[in-house]
Amino acid sequence: MDIKFSWQEYGEILDLYSDRLKSFTEARGASEFVILRHDVEFNVARALKMAQIEKSRGVKSTFFFQVMSNAYNPFSIKNHDAIHIINNMGHSVGLHAYISHLDAPSSSILDKELKKQKNIFENGLEIDCLSFSFHRPPMWALEIRKDEMCNMINAYGPSFFELSRHPEHIK
């Protein structure tokens, strides 16, 4: 079965949920919400295209970029400029934190790594980093149930993500 997903179909999905879309900040404490977030894994140009489609429909979302990616360099001139365009459209831009290389999982080691990557992000992109999502988070990181870490909103915090084998409330 060859299923293709088009930009037009993406726009139609945005139209269906546009009245419930909220930012991470707006979603805190809300009983119902849809957060539109993009963990940019491979292609900054494709993220820019999505941001343009969203803007054309009056939708704002959050784009998370890695500073330790094997697939792209967020600080190349082309990617740096694209990330700034996304940010200037009114979308949120945050850190897609890579932590799989950490040897000993602990809150203090995680805080040190998040601060390091946040510093790289802010200095390299010249954009304040107000939120993050983990890249392929190990279970120990998800078990740290905090909405905020290192002065950044945690996309996997309890207000946005339910950590349970049998979730009662989808977040």
PDB file of C-alpha atoms in Angstrom:
ATOM      1  CA  MET A   1       0.000   0.000   0.000  1.00  0.00           C
ATOM      2  CA  ASP A   2       1.538   3.274  -1.118  1.00  0.00           C
ATOM      3  CA  ILE A   3       0.018   6.130   0.871  1.00  0.00           C
ATOM      4  CA  LYS A   4       1.177   9.645   0.104  1.00  0.00           C
ATOM      5  CA  PHE A   5       0.591  12.657   2.307  1.00  0.00           C
ATOM      6  CA  SER A   6       0.258  16.016   0.581  1.00  0.00           C
ATOM      7  CA  TRP A   7       0.686  19.599   1.715  1.00  0.00           C
ATOM      8  CA  GLN A   8      -2.981  20.101   0.825  1.00  0.00           C
ATOM      9  CA  GLU A   9      -4.011  17.310   3.209  1.00  0.00           C
ATOM     10  CA  TYR A  10      -1.844  18.873   5.910  1.00  0.00           C
ATOM     11  CA  GLY A  11      -3.699  22.156   5.434  1.00  0.00           C
ATOM     12  CA  GLU A  12      -7.027  20.364   5.749  1.00  0.00           C
ATOM     13  CA  ILE A  13      -5.937  18.812   9.046  1.00  0.00           C
ATOM     14  CA  LEU A  14      -4.905  22.243  10.304  1.00  0.00           C
ATOM     15  CA  ASP A  15      -8.343  23.581   9.389  1.00  0.00           C
ATOM     16  CA  LEU A  16     -10.025  20.823  11.427  1.00  0.00           C
ATOM     17  CA  TYR A  17      -8.178  21.680  14.635  1.00  0.00           C
ATOM     18  CA  SER A  18      -7.404  25.384  14.284  1.00  0.00           C
ATOM     19  CA  ASP A  19      -9.982  26.444  16.893  1.00  0.00           C
ATOM     20  CA  ARG A  20      -8.359  24.210  19.568  1.00  0.00           C
ATOM     21  CA  LEU A  21      -4.677  24.820  18.829  1.00  0.00           C
ATOM     22  CA  LYS A  22      -2.746  26.293  21.731  1.00  0.00           C
ATOM     23  CA  SER A  23       0.886  27.032  22.493  1.00  0.00           C
ATOM     24  CA  PHE A  24       2.579  25.222  25.356  1.00  0.00           C
ATOM     25  CA  THR A  25       2.115  28.315  27.546  1.00  0.00           C
ATOM     26  CA  GLU A  26      -1.597  28.611  26.669  1.00  0.00           C
ATOM     27  CA  ALA A  27      -2.190  24.875  27.236  1.00  0.00           C
ATOM     28  CA  ARG A  28      -1.040  24.937  30.863  1.00  0.00           C
ATOM     29  CA  GLY A  29      -4.164  24.473  32.955  1.00  0.00           C
ATOM     30  CA  ALA A  30      -6.487  24.185  29.941  1.00  0.00           C
ATOM     31  CA  SER A  31      -8.877  21.243  30.052  1.00  0.00           C
ATOM     32  CA  GLU A  32      -8.824  20.665  26.289  1.00  0.00           C
ATOM     33  CA  PHE A  33      -6.136  21.617  23.843  1.00  0.00           C
ATOM     34  CA  VAL A  34      -4.205  20.572  20.787  1.00  0.00           C
ATOM     35  CA  ILE A  35      -0.525  21.485  20.676  1.00  0.00           C
ATOM     36  CA  LEU A  36       1.034  21.466  17.251  1.00  0.00           C
ATOM     37  CA  ARG A  37       4.736  20.730  17.559  1.00  0.00           C
ATOM     38  CA  HIS A  38       7.390  19.660  15.097  1.00  0.00           C
ATOM     39  CA  ASP A  39      10.556  17.869  16.194  1.00  0.00           C
ATOM     40  CA  VAL A  40      12.785  18.682  13.233  1.00  0.00           C
ATOM     41  CA  GLU A  41      14.810  15.551  12.616  1.00  0.00           C
ATOM     42  CA  PHE A  42      16.235  15.908   9.111  1.00  0.00           C
ATOM     43  CA  ASN A  43      15.120  18.828   7.009  1.00  0.00           C
ATOM     44  CA  VAL A  44      14.967  22.494   8.008  1.00  0.00           C
ATOM     45  CA  ALA A  45      13.674  23.485   4.537  1.00  0.00           C
ATOM     46  CA  ARG A  46      10.692  21.158   4.959  1.00  0.00           C
ATOM     47  CA  ALA A  47      10.040  22.668   8.403  1.00  0.00           C
ATOM     48  CA  LEU A  48       9.999  26.109   6.768  1.00  0.00           C
ATOM     49  CA  LYS A  49       7.423  24.896   4.212  1.00  0.00           C
ATOM     50  CA  MET A  50       5.208  23.608   7.045  1.00  0.00           C
ATOM     51  CA  ALA A  51       5.576  26.932   8.873  1.00  0.00           C
ATOM     52  CA  GLN A  52       4.485  28.799   5.735  1.00  0.00           C
ATOM     53  CA  ILE A  53       1.402  26.599   5.311  1.00  0.00           C
ATOM     54  CA  GLU A  54       0.502  27.099   8.961  1.00  0.00           C
ATOM     55  CA  LYS A  55       0.937  30.870   8.728  1.00  0.00           C
ATOM     56  CA  SER A  56      -1.266  31.016   5.627  1.00  0.00           C
ATOM     57  CA  ARG A  57      -4.036  29.401   7.712  1.00  0.00           C
ATOM     58  CA  GLY A  58      -3.479  31.604  10.767  1.00  0.00           C
ATOM     59  CA  VAL A  59      -1.969  28.746  12.764  1.00  0.00           C
ATOM     60  CA  LYS A  60       1.049  28.994  15.072  1.00  0.00           C
ATOM     61  CA  SER A  61       3.064  26.020  16.238  1.00  0.00           C
ATOM     62  CA  THR A  62       6.344  25.103  17.903  1.00  0.00           C
ATOM     63  CA  PHE A  63       9.388  23.884  15.978  1.00  0.00           C
ATOM     64  CA  PHE A  64      12.128  22.095  17.923  1.00  0.00           C
ATOM     65  CA  PHE A  65      15.636  22.071  16.399  1.00  0.00           C
ATOM     66  CA  GLN A  66      18.651  19.971  17.386  1.00  0.00           C
ATOM     67  CA  VAL A  67      22.056  21.454  18.077  1.00  0.00           C
ATOM     68  CA  MET A  68      23.682  17.985  18.041  1.00  0.00           C
ATOM     69  CA  SER A  69      22.276  16.552  14.822  1.00  0.00           C
ATOM     70  CA  ASN A  70      24.045  14.304  12.343  1.00  0.00           C
ATOM     71  CA  ALA A  71      21.444  15.253   9.721  1.00  0.00           C
ATOM     72  CA  TYR A  72      21.687  19.058   9.622  1.00  0.00           C
ATOM     73  CA  ASN A  73      23.589  22.014  10.991  1.00  0.00           C
ATOM     74  CA  PRO A  74      21.171  24.608  12.448  1.00  0.00           C
ATOM     75  CA  PHE A  75      23.949  27.208  12.280  1.00  0.00           C
ATOM     76  CA  SER A  76      24.682  26.980   8.556  1.00  0.00           C
ATOM     77  CA  ILE A  77      23.686  30.236   6.875  1.00  0.00           C
ATOM     78  CA  LYS A  78      20.772  28.616   5.018  1.00  0.00           C
ATOM     79  CA  ASN A  79      19.349  26.815   8.063  1.00  0.00           C
ATOM     80  CA  HIS A  80      20.016  29.722  10.433  1.00  0.00           C
ATOM     81  CA  ASP A  81      18.069  32.017   8.102  1.00  0.00           C
ATOM     82  CA  ALA A  82      15.202  29.507   7.706  1.00  0.00           C
ATOM     83  CA  ILE A  83      14.886  29.119  11.490  1.00  0.00           C
ATOM     84  CA  HIS A  84      14.759  32.904  11.857  1.00  0.00           C
ATOM     85  CA  ILE A  85      12.044  33.123   9.191  1.00  0.00           C
ATOM     86  CA  ILE A  86      10.011  30.501  11.084  1.00  0.00           C
ATOM     87  CA  ASN A  87      10.493  32.421  14.328  1.00  0.00           C
ATOM     88  CA  ASN A  88       9.611  35.756  12.703  1.00  0.00           C
ATOM     89  CA  MET A  89       6.344  34.276  11.370  1.00  0.00           C
ATOM     90  CA  GLY A  90       5.190  34.053  14.981  1.00  0.00           C
ATOM     91  CA  HIS A  91       5.892  30.368  15.507  1.00  0.00           C
ATOM     92  CA  SER A  92       7.805  29.259  18.594  1.00  0.00           C
ATOM     93  CA  VAL A  93      11.290  27.874  18.134  1.00  0.00           C
ATOM     94  CA  GLY A  94      12.875  25.634  20.757  1.00  0.00           C
ATOM     95  CA  LEU A  95      15.509  22.997  21.464  1.00  0.00           C
ATOM     96  CA  HIS A  96      15.177  19.369  20.384  1.00  0.00           C
ATOM     97  CA  ALA A  97      17.508  18.043  23.085  1.00  0.00           C
ATOM     98  CA  TYR A  98      19.699  15.018  22.375  1.00  0.00           C
ATOM     99  CA  ILE A  99      20.487  13.139  25.595  1.00  0.00           C
ATOM    100  CA  SER A 100      21.066   9.530  24.506  1.00  0.00           C
ATOM    101  CA  HIS A 101      24.810   9.932  25.040  1.00  0.00           C
ATOM    102  CA  LEU A 102      24.480  10.587  28.792  1.00  0.00           C
ATOM    103  CA  ASP A 103      26.137   7.774  30.756  1.00  0.00           C
ATOM    104  CA  ALA A 104      24.605   8.132  34.198  1.00  0.00           C
ATOM    105  CA  PRO A 105      21.003   9.257  34.214  1.00  0.00           C
ATOM    106  CA  SER A 106      20.350  11.796  36.968  1.00  0.00           C
ATOM    107  CA  SER A 107      18.607  15.141  37.324  1.00  0.00           C
ATOM    108  CA  SER A 108      21.875  17.010  37.853  1.00  0.00           C
ATOM    109  CA  ILE A 109      23.562  15.493  34.781  1.00  0.00           C
ATOM    110  CA  LEU A 110      20.434  16.152  32.713  1.00  0.00           C
ATOM    111  CA  ASP A 111      20.244  19.771  33.931  1.00  0.00           C
ATOM    112  CA  LYS A 112      23.900  20.322  33.012  1.00  0.00           C
ATOM    113  CA  GLU A 113      23.341  18.906  29.505  1.00  0.00           C
ATOM    114  CA  LEU A 114      20.139  20.903  28.940  1.00  0.00           C
ATOM    115  CA  LYS A 115      21.882  24.111  30.029  1.00  0.00           C
ATOM    116  CA  LYS A 116      24.794  23.361  27.678  1.00  0.00           C
ATOM    117  CA  GLN A 117      22.534  22.716  24.663  1.00  0.00           C
ATOM    118  CA  LYS A 118      20.321  25.699  25.511  1.00  0.00           C
ATOM    119  CA  ASN A 119      23.438  27.904  25.590  1.00  0.00           C
ATOM    120  CA  ILE A 120      24.609  26.552  22.215  1.00  0.00           C
ATOM    121  CA  PHE A 121      21.108  27.107  20.773  1.00  0.00           C
ATOM    122  CA  GLU A 122      20.785  30.686  22.053  1.00  0.00           C
ATOM    123  CA  ASN A 123      24.323  31.747  21.121  1.00  0.00           C
ATOM    124  CA  GLY A 124      24.278  30.070  17.713  1.00  0.00           C
ATOM    125  CA  LEU A 125      20.797  31.146  16.641  1.00  0.00           C
ATOM    126  CA  GLU A 126      20.544  34.368  18.635  1.00  0.00           C
ATOM    127  CA  ILE A 127      17.020  33.365  19.707  1.00  0.00           C
ATOM    128  CA  ASP A 128      15.849  32.883  23.300  1.00  0.00           C
ATOM    129  CA  CYS A 129      15.136  29.220  23.972  1.00  0.00           C
ATOM    130  CA  LEU A 130      11.936  29.003  26.009  1.00  0.00           C
ATOM    131  CA  SER A 131      10.976  25.357  25.427  1.00  0.00           C
ATOM    132  CA  PHE A 132      12.430  21.960  24.589  1.00  0.00           C
ATOM    133  CA  SER A 133      11.466  18.430  23.644  1.00  0.00           C
ATOM    134  CA  PHE A 134      13.681  15.409  24.076  1.00  0.00           C
ATOM    135  CA  HIS A 135      14.940  13.602  20.979  1.00  0.00           C
ATOM    136  CA  ARG A 136      14.037   9.914  21.419  1.00  0.00           C
ATOM    137  CA  PRO A 137      13.753  10.236  25.195  1.00  0.00           C
ATOM    138  CA  PRO A 138      14.844   7.335  27.367  1.00  0.00           C
ATOM    139  CA  MET A 139      12.344   6.295  30.042  1.00  0.00           C
ATOM    140  CA  TRP A 140      14.427   7.773  32.870  1.00  0.00           C
ATOM    141  CA  ALA A 141      14.098  11.252  31.309  1.00  0.00           C
ATOM    142  CA  LEU A 142      10.332  10.909  30.888  1.00  0.00           C
ATOM    143  CA  GLU A 143      10.014   9.897  34.536  1.00  0.00           C
ATOM    144  CA  ILE A 144      11.292  13.337  35.601  1.00  0.00           C
ATOM    145  CA  ARG A 145       7.817  14.860  35.794  1.00  0.00           C
ATOM    146  CA  LYS A 146       8.453  18.595  35.538  1.00  0.00           C
ATOM    147  CA  ASP A 147       6.711  21.107  33.272  1.00  0.00           C
ATOM    148  CA  GLU A 148       9.789  23.291  33.353  1.00  0.00           C
ATOM    149  CA  MET A 149      13.494  22.513  33.408  1.00  0.00           C
ATOM    150  CA  CYS A 150      16.414  24.940  33.111  1.00  0.00           C
ATOM    151  CA  ASN A 151      13.969  27.820  32.543  1.00  0.00           C
ATOM    152  CA  MET A 152      12.428  26.057  29.533  1.00  0.00           C
ATOM    153  CA  ILE A 153       9.008  24.482  29.118  1.00  0.00           C
ATOM    154  CA  ASN A 154       9.372  20.695  28.908  1.00  0.00           C
ATOM    155  CA  ALA A 155       7.165  19.301  26.101  1.00  0.00           C
ATOM    156  CA  TYR A 156       7.105  16.014  28.036  1.00  0.00           C
ATOM    157  CA  GLY A 157       6.001  17.674  31.292  1.00  0.00           C
ATOM    158  CA  PRO A 158       2.854  16.384  33.035  1.00  0.00           C
ATOM    159  CA  SER A 159       0.683  19.220  31.706  1.00  0.00           C
ATOM    160  CA  PHE A 160       1.352  18.121  28.125  1.00  0.00           C
ATOM    161  CA  PHE A 161       2.211  14.418  28.214  1.00  0.00           C
ATOM    162  CA  GLU A 162       0.691  11.561  30.192  1.00  0.00           C
ATOM    163  CA  LEU A 163       3.249   8.909  31.087  1.00  0.00           C
ATOM    164  CA  SER A 164       1.227   5.745  31.558  1.00  0.00           C
ATOM    165  CA  ARG A 165       0.810   2.332  29.984  1.00  0.00           C
ATOM    166  CA  HIS A 166      -2.941   2.977  29.972  1.00  0.00           C
ATOM    167  CA  PRO A 167      -3.470   6.741  29.688  1.00  0.00           C
ATOM    168  CA  GLU A 168      -6.798   7.993  30.974  1.00  0.00           C
ATOM    169  CA  HIS A 169      -6.424  11.422  29.419  1.00  0.00           C
ATOM    170  CA  ILE A 170      -4.605  11.711  26.135  1.00  0.00           C
ATOM    171  CA  LYS A 171      -2.055  14.489  26.259  1.00  0.00           C
TER     172      LYS A 171
END
